[in-house]
Coordinates of C-alpha atoms and ligand atoms in Angstrom, one line a residue:
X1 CA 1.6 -67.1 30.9
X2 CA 3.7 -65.1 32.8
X3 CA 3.7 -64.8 36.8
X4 CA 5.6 -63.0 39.0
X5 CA 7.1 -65.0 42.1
X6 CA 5.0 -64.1 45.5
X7 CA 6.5 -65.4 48.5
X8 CA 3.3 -65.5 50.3
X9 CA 0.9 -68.5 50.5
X10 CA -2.4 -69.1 51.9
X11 CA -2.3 -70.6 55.5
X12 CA -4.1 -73.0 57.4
X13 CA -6.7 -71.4 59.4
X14 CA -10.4 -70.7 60.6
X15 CA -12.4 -67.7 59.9
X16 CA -14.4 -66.7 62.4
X17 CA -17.4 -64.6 61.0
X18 CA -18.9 -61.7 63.3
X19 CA -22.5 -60.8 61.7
X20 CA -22.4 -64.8 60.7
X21 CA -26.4 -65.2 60.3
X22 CA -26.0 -61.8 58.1
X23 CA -26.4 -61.2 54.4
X24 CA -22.6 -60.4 53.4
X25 CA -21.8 -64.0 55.1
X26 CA -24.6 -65.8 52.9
X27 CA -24.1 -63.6 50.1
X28 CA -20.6 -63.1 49.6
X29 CA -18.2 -64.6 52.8
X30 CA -19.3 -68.5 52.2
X31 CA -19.9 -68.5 48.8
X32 CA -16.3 -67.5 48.4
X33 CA -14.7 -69.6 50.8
X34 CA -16.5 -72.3 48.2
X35 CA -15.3 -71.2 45.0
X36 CA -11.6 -70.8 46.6
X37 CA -12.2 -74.6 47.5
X38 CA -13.4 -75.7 44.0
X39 CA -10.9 -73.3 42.3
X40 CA -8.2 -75.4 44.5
X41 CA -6.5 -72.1 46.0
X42 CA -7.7 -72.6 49.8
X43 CA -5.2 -73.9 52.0
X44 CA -5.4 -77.8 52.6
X45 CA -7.1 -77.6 56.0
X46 CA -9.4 -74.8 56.8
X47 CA -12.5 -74.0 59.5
X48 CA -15.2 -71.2 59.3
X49 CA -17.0 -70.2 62.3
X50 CA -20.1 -68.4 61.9
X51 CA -21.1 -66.1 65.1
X52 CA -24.6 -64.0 65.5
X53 CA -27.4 -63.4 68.1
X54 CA -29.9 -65.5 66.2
X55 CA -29.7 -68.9 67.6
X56 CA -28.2 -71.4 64.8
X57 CA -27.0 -74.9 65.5
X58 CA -23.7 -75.8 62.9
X59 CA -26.7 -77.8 61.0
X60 CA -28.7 -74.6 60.5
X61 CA -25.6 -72.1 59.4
X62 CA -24.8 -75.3 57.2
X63 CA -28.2 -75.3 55.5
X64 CA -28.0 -71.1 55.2
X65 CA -24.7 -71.6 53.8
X66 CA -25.8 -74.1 51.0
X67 CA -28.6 -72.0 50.1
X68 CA -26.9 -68.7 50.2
X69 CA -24.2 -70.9 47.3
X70 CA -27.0 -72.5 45.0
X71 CA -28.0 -68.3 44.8
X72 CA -25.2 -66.5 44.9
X73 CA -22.0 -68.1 44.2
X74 CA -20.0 -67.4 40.9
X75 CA -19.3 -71.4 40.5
X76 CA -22.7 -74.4 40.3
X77 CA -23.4 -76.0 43.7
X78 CA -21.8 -79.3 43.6
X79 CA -22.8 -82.2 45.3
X80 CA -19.8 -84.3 45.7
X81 CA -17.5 -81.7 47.5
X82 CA -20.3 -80.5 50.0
X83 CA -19.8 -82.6 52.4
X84 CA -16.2 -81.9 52.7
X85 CA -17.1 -78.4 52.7
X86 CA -20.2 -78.2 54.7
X87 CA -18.6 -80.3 58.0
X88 CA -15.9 -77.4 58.1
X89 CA -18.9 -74.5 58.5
X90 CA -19.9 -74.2 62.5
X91 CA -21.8 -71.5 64.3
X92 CA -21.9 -70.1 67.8
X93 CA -24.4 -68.0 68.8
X94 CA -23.6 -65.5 71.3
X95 CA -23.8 -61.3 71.6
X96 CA -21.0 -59.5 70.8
X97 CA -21.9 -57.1 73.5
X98 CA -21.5 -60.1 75.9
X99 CA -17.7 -60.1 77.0
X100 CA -18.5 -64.3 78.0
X101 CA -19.7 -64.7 74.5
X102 CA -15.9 -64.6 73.5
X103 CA -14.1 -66.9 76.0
X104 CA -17.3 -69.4 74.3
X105 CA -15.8 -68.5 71.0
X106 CA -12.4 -69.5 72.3
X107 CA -13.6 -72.8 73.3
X108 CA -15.4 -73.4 70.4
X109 CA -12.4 -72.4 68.0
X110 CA -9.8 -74.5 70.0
X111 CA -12.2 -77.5 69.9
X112 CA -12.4 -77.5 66.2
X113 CA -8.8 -76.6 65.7
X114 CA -8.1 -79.7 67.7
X115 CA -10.6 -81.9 66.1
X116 CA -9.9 -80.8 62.1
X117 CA -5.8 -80.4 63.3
X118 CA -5.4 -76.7 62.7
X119 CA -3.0 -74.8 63.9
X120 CA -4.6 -71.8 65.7
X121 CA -3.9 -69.2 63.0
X122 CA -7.2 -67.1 63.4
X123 CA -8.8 -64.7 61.6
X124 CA -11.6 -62.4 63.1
X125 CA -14.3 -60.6 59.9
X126 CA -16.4 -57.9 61.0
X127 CA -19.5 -58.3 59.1
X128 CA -21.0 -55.6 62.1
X129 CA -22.0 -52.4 61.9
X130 CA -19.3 -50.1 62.8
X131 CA -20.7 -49.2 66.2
X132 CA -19.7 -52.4 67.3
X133 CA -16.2 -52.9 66.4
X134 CA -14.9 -51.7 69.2
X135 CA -16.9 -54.1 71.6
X136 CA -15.8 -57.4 69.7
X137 CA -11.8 -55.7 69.2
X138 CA -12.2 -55.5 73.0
X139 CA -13.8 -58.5 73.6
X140 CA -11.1 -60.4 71.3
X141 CA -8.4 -58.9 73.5
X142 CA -10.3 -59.7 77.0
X143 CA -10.9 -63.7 75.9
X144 CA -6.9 -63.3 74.7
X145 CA -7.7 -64.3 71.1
X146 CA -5.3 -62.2 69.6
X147 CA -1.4 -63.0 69.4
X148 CA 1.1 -60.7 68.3
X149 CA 2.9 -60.7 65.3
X150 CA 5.4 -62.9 66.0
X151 CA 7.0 -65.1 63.1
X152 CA 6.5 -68.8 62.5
X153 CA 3.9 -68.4 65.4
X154 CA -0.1 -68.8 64.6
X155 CA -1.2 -65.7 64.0
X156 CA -4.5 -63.4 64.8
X157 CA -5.5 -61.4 61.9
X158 CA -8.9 -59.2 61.6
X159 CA -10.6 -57.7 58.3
X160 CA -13.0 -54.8 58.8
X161 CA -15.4 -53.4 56.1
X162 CA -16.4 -50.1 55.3
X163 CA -17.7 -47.8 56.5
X164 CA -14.6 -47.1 58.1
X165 CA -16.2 -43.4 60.1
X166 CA -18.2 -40.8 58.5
X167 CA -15.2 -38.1 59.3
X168 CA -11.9 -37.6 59.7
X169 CA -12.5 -38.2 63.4
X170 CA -15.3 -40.9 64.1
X171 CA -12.4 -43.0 61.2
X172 CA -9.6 -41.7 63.6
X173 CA -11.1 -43.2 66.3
X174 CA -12.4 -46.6 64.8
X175 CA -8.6 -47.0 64.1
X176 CA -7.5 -46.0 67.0
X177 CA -9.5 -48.6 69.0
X178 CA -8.4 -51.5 66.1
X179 CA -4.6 -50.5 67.3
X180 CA -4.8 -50.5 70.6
X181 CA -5.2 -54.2 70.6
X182 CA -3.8 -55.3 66.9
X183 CA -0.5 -54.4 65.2
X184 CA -0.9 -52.5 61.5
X185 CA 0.2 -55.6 59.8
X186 CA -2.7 -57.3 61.5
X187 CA -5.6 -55.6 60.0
X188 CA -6.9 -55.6 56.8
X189 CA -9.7 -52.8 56.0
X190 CA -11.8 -54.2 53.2
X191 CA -12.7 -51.5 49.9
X192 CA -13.7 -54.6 47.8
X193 CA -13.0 -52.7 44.6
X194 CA -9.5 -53.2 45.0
X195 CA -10.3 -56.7 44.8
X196 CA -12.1 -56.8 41.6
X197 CA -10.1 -58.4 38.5
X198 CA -10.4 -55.3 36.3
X199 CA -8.9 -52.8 39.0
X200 CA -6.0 -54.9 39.6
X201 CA -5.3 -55.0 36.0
X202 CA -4.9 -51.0 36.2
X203 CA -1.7 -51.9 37.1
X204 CA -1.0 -54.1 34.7
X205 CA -2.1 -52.2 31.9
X206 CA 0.2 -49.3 32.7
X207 CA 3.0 -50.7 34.2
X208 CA 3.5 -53.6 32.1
X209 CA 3.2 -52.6 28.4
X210 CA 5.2 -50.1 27.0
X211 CA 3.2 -48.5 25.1
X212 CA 1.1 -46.5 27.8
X213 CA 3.5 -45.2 30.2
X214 CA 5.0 -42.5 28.4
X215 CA 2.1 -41.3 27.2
X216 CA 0.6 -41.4 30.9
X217 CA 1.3 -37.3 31.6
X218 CA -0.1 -34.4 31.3
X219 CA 1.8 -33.4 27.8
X220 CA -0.2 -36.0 26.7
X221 CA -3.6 -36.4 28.6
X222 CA -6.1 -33.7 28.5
X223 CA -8.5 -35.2 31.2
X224 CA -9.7 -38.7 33.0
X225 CA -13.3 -39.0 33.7
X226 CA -14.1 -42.1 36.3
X227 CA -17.6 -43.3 36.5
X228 CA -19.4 -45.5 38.8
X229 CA -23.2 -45.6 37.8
X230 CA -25.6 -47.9 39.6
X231 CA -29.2 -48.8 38.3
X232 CA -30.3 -49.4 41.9
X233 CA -31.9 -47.1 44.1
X234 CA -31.6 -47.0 48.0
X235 CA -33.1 -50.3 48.4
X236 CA -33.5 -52.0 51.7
X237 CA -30.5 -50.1 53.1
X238 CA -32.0 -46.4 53.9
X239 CA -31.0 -46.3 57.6
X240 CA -27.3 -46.6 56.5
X241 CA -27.4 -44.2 53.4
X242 CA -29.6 -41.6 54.9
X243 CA -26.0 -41.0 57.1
X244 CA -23.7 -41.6 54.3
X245 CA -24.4 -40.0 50.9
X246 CA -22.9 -40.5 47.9
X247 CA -19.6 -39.1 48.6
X248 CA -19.1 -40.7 51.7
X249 CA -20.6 -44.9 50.4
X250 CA -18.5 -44.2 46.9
X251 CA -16.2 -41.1 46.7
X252 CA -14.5 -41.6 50.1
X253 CA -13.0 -44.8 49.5
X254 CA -13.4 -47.0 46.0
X255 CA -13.5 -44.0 44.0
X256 CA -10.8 -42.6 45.2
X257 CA -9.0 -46.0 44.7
X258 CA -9.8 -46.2 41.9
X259 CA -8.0 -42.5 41.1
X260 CA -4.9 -43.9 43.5
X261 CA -4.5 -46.4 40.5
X262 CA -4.7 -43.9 37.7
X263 CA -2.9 -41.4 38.7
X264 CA 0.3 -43.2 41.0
X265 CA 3.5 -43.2 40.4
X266 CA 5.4 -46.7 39.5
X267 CA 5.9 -49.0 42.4
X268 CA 9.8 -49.8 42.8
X269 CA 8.5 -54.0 43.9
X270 CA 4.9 -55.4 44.4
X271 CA 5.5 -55.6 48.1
X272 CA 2.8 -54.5 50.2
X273 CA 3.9 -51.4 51.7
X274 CA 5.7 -50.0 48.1
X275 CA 2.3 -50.3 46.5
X276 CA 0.6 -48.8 48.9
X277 CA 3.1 -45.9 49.5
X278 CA 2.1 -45.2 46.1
X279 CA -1.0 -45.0 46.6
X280 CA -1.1 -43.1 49.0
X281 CA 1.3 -40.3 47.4
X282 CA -1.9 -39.6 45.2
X283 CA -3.9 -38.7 48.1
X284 CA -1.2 -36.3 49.5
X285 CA -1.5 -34.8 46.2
X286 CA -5.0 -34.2 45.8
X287 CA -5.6 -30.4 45.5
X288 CA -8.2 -29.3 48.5
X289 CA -11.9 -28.5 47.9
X290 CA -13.1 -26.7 51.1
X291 CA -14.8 -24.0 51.8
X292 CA -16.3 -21.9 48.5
X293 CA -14.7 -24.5 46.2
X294 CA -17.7 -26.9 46.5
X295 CA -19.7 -24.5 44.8
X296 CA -17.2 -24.6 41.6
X297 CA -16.1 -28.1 42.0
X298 CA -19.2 -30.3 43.1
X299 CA -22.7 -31.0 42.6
X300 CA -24.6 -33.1 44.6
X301 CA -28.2 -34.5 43.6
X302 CA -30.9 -36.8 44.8
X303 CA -32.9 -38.7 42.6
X304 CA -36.8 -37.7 41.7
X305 CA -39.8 -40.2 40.7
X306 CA -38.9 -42.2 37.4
X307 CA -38.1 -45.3 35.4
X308 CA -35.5 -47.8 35.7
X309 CA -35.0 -50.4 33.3
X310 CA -39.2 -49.9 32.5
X311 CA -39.7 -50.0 36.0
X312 CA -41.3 -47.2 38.4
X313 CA -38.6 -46.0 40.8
X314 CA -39.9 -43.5 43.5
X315 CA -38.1 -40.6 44.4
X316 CA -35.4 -41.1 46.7
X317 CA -37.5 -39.6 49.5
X318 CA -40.3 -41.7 49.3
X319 CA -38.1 -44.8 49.2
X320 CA -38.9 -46.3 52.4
X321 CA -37.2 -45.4 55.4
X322 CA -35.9 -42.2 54.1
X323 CA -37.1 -38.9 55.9
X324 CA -39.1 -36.9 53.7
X325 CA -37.2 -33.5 53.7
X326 CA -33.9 -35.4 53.5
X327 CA -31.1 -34.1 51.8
X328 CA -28.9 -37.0 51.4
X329 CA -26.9 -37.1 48.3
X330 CA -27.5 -39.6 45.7
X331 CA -25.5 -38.5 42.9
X332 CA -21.8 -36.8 43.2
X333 CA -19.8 -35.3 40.7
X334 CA -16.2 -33.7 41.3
X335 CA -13.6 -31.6 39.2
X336 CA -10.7 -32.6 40.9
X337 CA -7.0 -31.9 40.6
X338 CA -3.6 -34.3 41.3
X339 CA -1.0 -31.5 41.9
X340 CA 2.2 -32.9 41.2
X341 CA 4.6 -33.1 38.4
X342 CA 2.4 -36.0 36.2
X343 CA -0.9 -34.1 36.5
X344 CA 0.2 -30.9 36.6
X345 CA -3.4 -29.1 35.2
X346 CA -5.1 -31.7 34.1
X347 CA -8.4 -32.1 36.0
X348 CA -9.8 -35.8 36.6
X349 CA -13.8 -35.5 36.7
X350 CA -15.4 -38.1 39.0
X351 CA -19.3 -38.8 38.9
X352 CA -21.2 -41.5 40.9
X353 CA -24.7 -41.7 41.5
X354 CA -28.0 -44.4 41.9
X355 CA -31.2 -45.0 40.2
X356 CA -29.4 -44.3 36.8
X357 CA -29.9 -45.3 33.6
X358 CA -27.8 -48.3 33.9
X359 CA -25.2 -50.5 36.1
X360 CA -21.6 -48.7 33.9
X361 CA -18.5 -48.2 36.0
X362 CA -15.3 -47.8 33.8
X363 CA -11.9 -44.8 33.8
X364 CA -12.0 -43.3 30.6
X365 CA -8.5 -41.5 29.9
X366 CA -8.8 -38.6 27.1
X367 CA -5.8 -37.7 25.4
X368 CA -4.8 -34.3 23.8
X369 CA -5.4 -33.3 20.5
X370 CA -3.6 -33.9 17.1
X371 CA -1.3 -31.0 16.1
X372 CA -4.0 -28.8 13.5
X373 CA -2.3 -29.9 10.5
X374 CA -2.5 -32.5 7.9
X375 CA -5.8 -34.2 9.1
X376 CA -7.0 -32.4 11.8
X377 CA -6.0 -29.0 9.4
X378 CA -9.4 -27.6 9.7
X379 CA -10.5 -26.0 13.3
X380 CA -14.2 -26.1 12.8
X381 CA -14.2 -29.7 12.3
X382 CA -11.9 -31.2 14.8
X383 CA -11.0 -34.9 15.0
X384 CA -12.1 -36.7 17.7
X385 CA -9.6 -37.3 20.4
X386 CA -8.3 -40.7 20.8
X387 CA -9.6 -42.2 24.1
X388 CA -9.0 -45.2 26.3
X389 CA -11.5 -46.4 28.5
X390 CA -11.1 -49.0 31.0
X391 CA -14.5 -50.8 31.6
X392 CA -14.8 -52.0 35.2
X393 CA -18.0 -53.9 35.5
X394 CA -20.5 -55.1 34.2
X395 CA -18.4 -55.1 30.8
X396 CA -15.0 -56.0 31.9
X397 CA -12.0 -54.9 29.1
X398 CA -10.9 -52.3 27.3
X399 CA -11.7 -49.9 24.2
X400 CA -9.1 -47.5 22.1
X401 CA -10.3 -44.9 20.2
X402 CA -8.4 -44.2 17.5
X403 CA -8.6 -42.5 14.0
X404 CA -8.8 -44.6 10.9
X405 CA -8.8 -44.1 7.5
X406 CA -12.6 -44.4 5.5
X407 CA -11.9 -46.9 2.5
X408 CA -12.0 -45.0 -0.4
X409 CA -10.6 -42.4 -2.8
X410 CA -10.9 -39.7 -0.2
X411 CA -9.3 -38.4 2.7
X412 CA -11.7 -39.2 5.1
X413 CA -11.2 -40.4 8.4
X414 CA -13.4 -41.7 11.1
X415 CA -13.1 -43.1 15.2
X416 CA -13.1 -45.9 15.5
X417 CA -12.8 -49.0 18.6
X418 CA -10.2 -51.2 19.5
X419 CA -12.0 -53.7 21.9
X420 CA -10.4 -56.3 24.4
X421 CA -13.3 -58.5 26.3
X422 CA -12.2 -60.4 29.6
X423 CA -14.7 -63.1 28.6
X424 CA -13.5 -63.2 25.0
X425 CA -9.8 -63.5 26.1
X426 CA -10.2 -65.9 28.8
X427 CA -11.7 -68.6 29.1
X428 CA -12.2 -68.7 33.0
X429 CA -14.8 -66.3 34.6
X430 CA -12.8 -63.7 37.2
X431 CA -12.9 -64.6 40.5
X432 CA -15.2 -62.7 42.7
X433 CA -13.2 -59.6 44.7
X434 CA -14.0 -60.9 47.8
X435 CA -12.4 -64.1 46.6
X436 CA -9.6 -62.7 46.1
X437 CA -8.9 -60.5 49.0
X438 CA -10.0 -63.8 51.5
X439 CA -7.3 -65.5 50.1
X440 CA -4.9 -62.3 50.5
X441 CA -5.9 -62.4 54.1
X442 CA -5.1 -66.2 54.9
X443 CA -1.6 -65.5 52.9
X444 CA -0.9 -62.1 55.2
X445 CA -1.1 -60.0 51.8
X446 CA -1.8 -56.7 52.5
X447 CA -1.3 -54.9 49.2
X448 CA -5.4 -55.0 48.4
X449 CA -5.9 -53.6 51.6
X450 CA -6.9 -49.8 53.1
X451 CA -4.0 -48.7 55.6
X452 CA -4.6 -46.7 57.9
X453 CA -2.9 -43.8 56.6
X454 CA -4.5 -43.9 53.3
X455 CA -8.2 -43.9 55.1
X456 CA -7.2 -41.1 56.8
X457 CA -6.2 -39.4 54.0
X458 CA -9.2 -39.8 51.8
X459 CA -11.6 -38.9 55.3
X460 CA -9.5 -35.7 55.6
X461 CA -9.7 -34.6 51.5
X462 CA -13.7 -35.9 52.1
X463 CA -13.8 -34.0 55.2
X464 CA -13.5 -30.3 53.4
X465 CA -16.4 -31.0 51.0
X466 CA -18.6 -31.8 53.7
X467 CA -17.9 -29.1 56.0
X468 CA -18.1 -26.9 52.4
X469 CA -21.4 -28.2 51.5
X470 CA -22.6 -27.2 55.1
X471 CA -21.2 -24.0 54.8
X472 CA -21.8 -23.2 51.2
X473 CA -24.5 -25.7 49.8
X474 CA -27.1 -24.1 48.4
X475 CA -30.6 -25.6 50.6
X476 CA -31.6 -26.2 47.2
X477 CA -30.6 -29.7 46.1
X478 CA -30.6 -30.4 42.6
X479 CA -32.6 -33.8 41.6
X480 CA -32.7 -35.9 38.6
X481 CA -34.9 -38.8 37.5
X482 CA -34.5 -41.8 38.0
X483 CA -33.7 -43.9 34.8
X484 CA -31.5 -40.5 33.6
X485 CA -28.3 -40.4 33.7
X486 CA -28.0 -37.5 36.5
X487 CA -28.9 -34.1 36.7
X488 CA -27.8 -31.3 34.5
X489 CA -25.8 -29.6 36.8
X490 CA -22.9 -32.0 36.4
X491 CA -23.0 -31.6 32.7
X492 CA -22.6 -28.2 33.4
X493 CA -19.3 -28.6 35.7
X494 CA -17.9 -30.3 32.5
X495 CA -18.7 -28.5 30.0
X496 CA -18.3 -25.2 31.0
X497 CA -14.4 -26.6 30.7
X498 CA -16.0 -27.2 27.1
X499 CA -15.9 -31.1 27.5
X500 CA -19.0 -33.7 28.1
X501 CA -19.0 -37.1 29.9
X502 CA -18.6 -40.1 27.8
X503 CA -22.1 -41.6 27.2
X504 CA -22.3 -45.0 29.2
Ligands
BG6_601 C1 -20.8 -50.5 48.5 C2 -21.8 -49.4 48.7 O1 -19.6 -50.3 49.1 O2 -20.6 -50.7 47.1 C3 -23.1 -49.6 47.9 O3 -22.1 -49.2 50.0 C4 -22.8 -49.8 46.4 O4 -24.0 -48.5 48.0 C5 -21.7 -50.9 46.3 O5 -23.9 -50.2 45.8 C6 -21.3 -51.1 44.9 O6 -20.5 -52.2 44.7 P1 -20.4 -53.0 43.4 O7 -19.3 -54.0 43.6 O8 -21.7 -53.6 43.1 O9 -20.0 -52.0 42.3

């Protein structure tokens, strides 16, 4: 196996975890801290530090933690490294509206540092809602918690999730209040699809086999369609999506991540910054949908009454906590355009939507037709176009259509699919994303990671469609049932460009 030499390693530290008692700490946060450990990829000496308003002694956040592991994480429980593990968990309780809370946390963290013999290289999640990042940013800087960047000192590092804003502005002004008191290189913003093994191998796929890049242009790619289709419905988290939507919980950031990594140019290195550059390039590039456009570039739909997987799903506005008359989004889809060089008129088709037919996320790139001679002679009956499509989860590998010969005496020829299976090829399960981008954070790896500029640049491309849909949007919101696999109105944006989305 080939690996490329990365300079940066994990360091001792402690992660302190805002939202501590919460369900992304249980769920995801612990249990990966516990696979890095039993992978052996966490640094030698580490601390986590759980912080919440519900009272917790270290006992209790220990016996949460062990639970939330037997249920959620990727790797068994195991008995004989839990004791290791579990006497490195503690928990404060405190408010993060209470500026004392934080000189307590200090304390605390400078206790254990001293007990476990850590240095005091920190790093602050905010498993919070948004509205409170700014109270624990300031309250980080009022208990000084947070160095500057200064080499071969300790340093102070914070990872916020997404939602970063719902606009251009309220994102302007969440990262506003992160840099008043934390340099760039100090903050990670979390899209945890750029974490997951089969997005990172985007760029491997293109930019380390020969085969692909040549052909990755528009002289030889008619269209990309990306899909991210959920089987779940709203759930338990209506407050949140009645405010976001589709585009704004999908499009707005892993979506168009996902796109970044289509569509970029080659990186000159895998530093940080030169990845991300290119990255970003792609959203410079991205042709604007405002005003009228949303009419002839989107649909928007909400799902009605139906069956999921055999089960009854009620329509999205009687799913509890929704208001009745709402007209949240459910389901996106978007006809987009890359205008540079590369894409030049090819349109990438983007759908996302819940309560489908099934859990299917994958890029499926569609190349251009044979010349019509020879086997593809005969215009009534053309071949179908090779295809690769790049299955994100749950299947995770690859497929290439291609044109093969029928065995026989005759010149037939028939698709069919080359397949490459992550769980066929390796033998290892891949690491969860959040795995991957802990460890990123304890090594100062950036490269996963949303900068600013990027966010800003996806709000502002988001930001038209928005302010078109209030313009333009019809009242009328198409719906779809649940169990389908979205309403007819998106078939219609693609095939009135005579095309039709894969079938998932
Ligand atoms: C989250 C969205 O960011 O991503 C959810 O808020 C969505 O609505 C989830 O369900 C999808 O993540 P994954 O990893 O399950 O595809």
């Amino acid at each position: 196996m080939s690996e490329p030499t990365h300079p940066l390693v994990p360091q001792p530290c402690t992660l302190v975890i805002f939202g501590g008692s919460g369900d992304l700490a249980r769920r995801k946060l612990v249990p990966a801290v516990y696979n890095l450990l039993l992978d052996g990829v966490l640094p030698p000496n580490y601390a986590v530090l759980g912080n919440g308003r519900t009272p917790l002694s270290d006992e209790d956040f220990r016996k949460t933690a062990q639970e939330g592991i037997a249920k959620y994480s990727r790797q068994k429980f195991k008995e004989v490294i839990w004791p290791d593990f579990s006497r490195r968990l503690f928990y404060i309780t405190g408010s993060i509206d209470d500026p004392k809370a934080y000189k307590d946390i200090k304390a605390r963290l400078e206790r254990i540092e001293s007990d476990l013999r850590l240095p005091s290289n920190r790093i602050f999640y905010l498993a919070i809602p948004p509205a409170s990042i700014s109270a624990v940013v300031e309250g980080l800087r009022y208990a000084g918690l947070v160095q500057p960047p200064t080499e071969n000192k300790p340093f102070s590092r914070i990872i916020v999730e997404k939602p970063i804003g719902h606009d251009l502005e309220s994102a302007r002004h969440i990262n506003d209040t992160l840099a008043r008191v934390f340099d760039e290189s100090q903050i990670f913003r979390i899209d945890h699809y750029l974490g997951k093994e089969t997005v990172q191998n985007l760029l491997v796929l293109r930019f380390a086999n020969s085969i692909f890049e040549p052909i990755w242009n528009h002289k030889y790619i008619d269209h990309v369609q990306i899909t991210v289709a959920e089987a779940e419905g709203v759930g338990t988290r209506a407050t949140y999506y009645e405010e976001a939507g589709a585009l704004r919980d999908m499009v707005q950031n892993h979506i168009l991540q996902l796109l970044c990594l289509v569509a970029m140019e080659p990186p000159y290195s895998l530093d940080a910054d030169v990845v991300r550059n290119a990255r970003m390039e792609v959203l410079r590039c991205l042709r604007p949908i405002v005003g009228k456009d949303v009419e002839q570039y989107t649909v928007r739909a909400q799902y009605a009454a139906g069956k999921v997987h055999g089960a009854d799903v009620p329509g999205y506005r009687r799913e509890s906590g929704v208001k009745p008359d709402s007209t949240t989004e459910t389901y996106v889809a978007l006809k987009l355009f890359v205008e540079n060089w590369r894409w030049s008129g090819v349109p990438l088709y983007l759908r996302t939507g819940k309560a489908l037919n099934k859990r299917a996320s994958e890029i499926a790139v569609f190349f251009k037709p044979t010349p019509q001679i020879l086997f593809n002679a005969n215009p009534e009956a053309p071949l179908a176009p090779n295809i690769l499509v790049m299955k994100i989860q749950p299947e995770e590998g690859l497929t290439l259509r291609i044109i093969c010969k029928v065995p026989g005496t005759k010149a037939k020829t028939n698709p069919v699919e080359l397949h490459f299976q992550y769980g066929e090829a390796f033998a290892a399960p891949s690491p969860e994303a959040y795995e991957r981008l802990l460890l990123d954070v304890m090594a100062g790896d950036t490269s996963l990671f949303m900068r600013r500029d990027a966010v800003e640049a996806s709000w502002a491309w988001i930001t038209g469609i928005l302010e078109g849909w209030k313009a333009y949007g019809t009242k009328w919101l198409p719906e779809y049932t649940a169990g389908s696999m979205g309403p007819v109105e998106a078939n219609r944006l693609i095939e009135s460009d005579g095309r039709s989305w894969r079938t998932l």
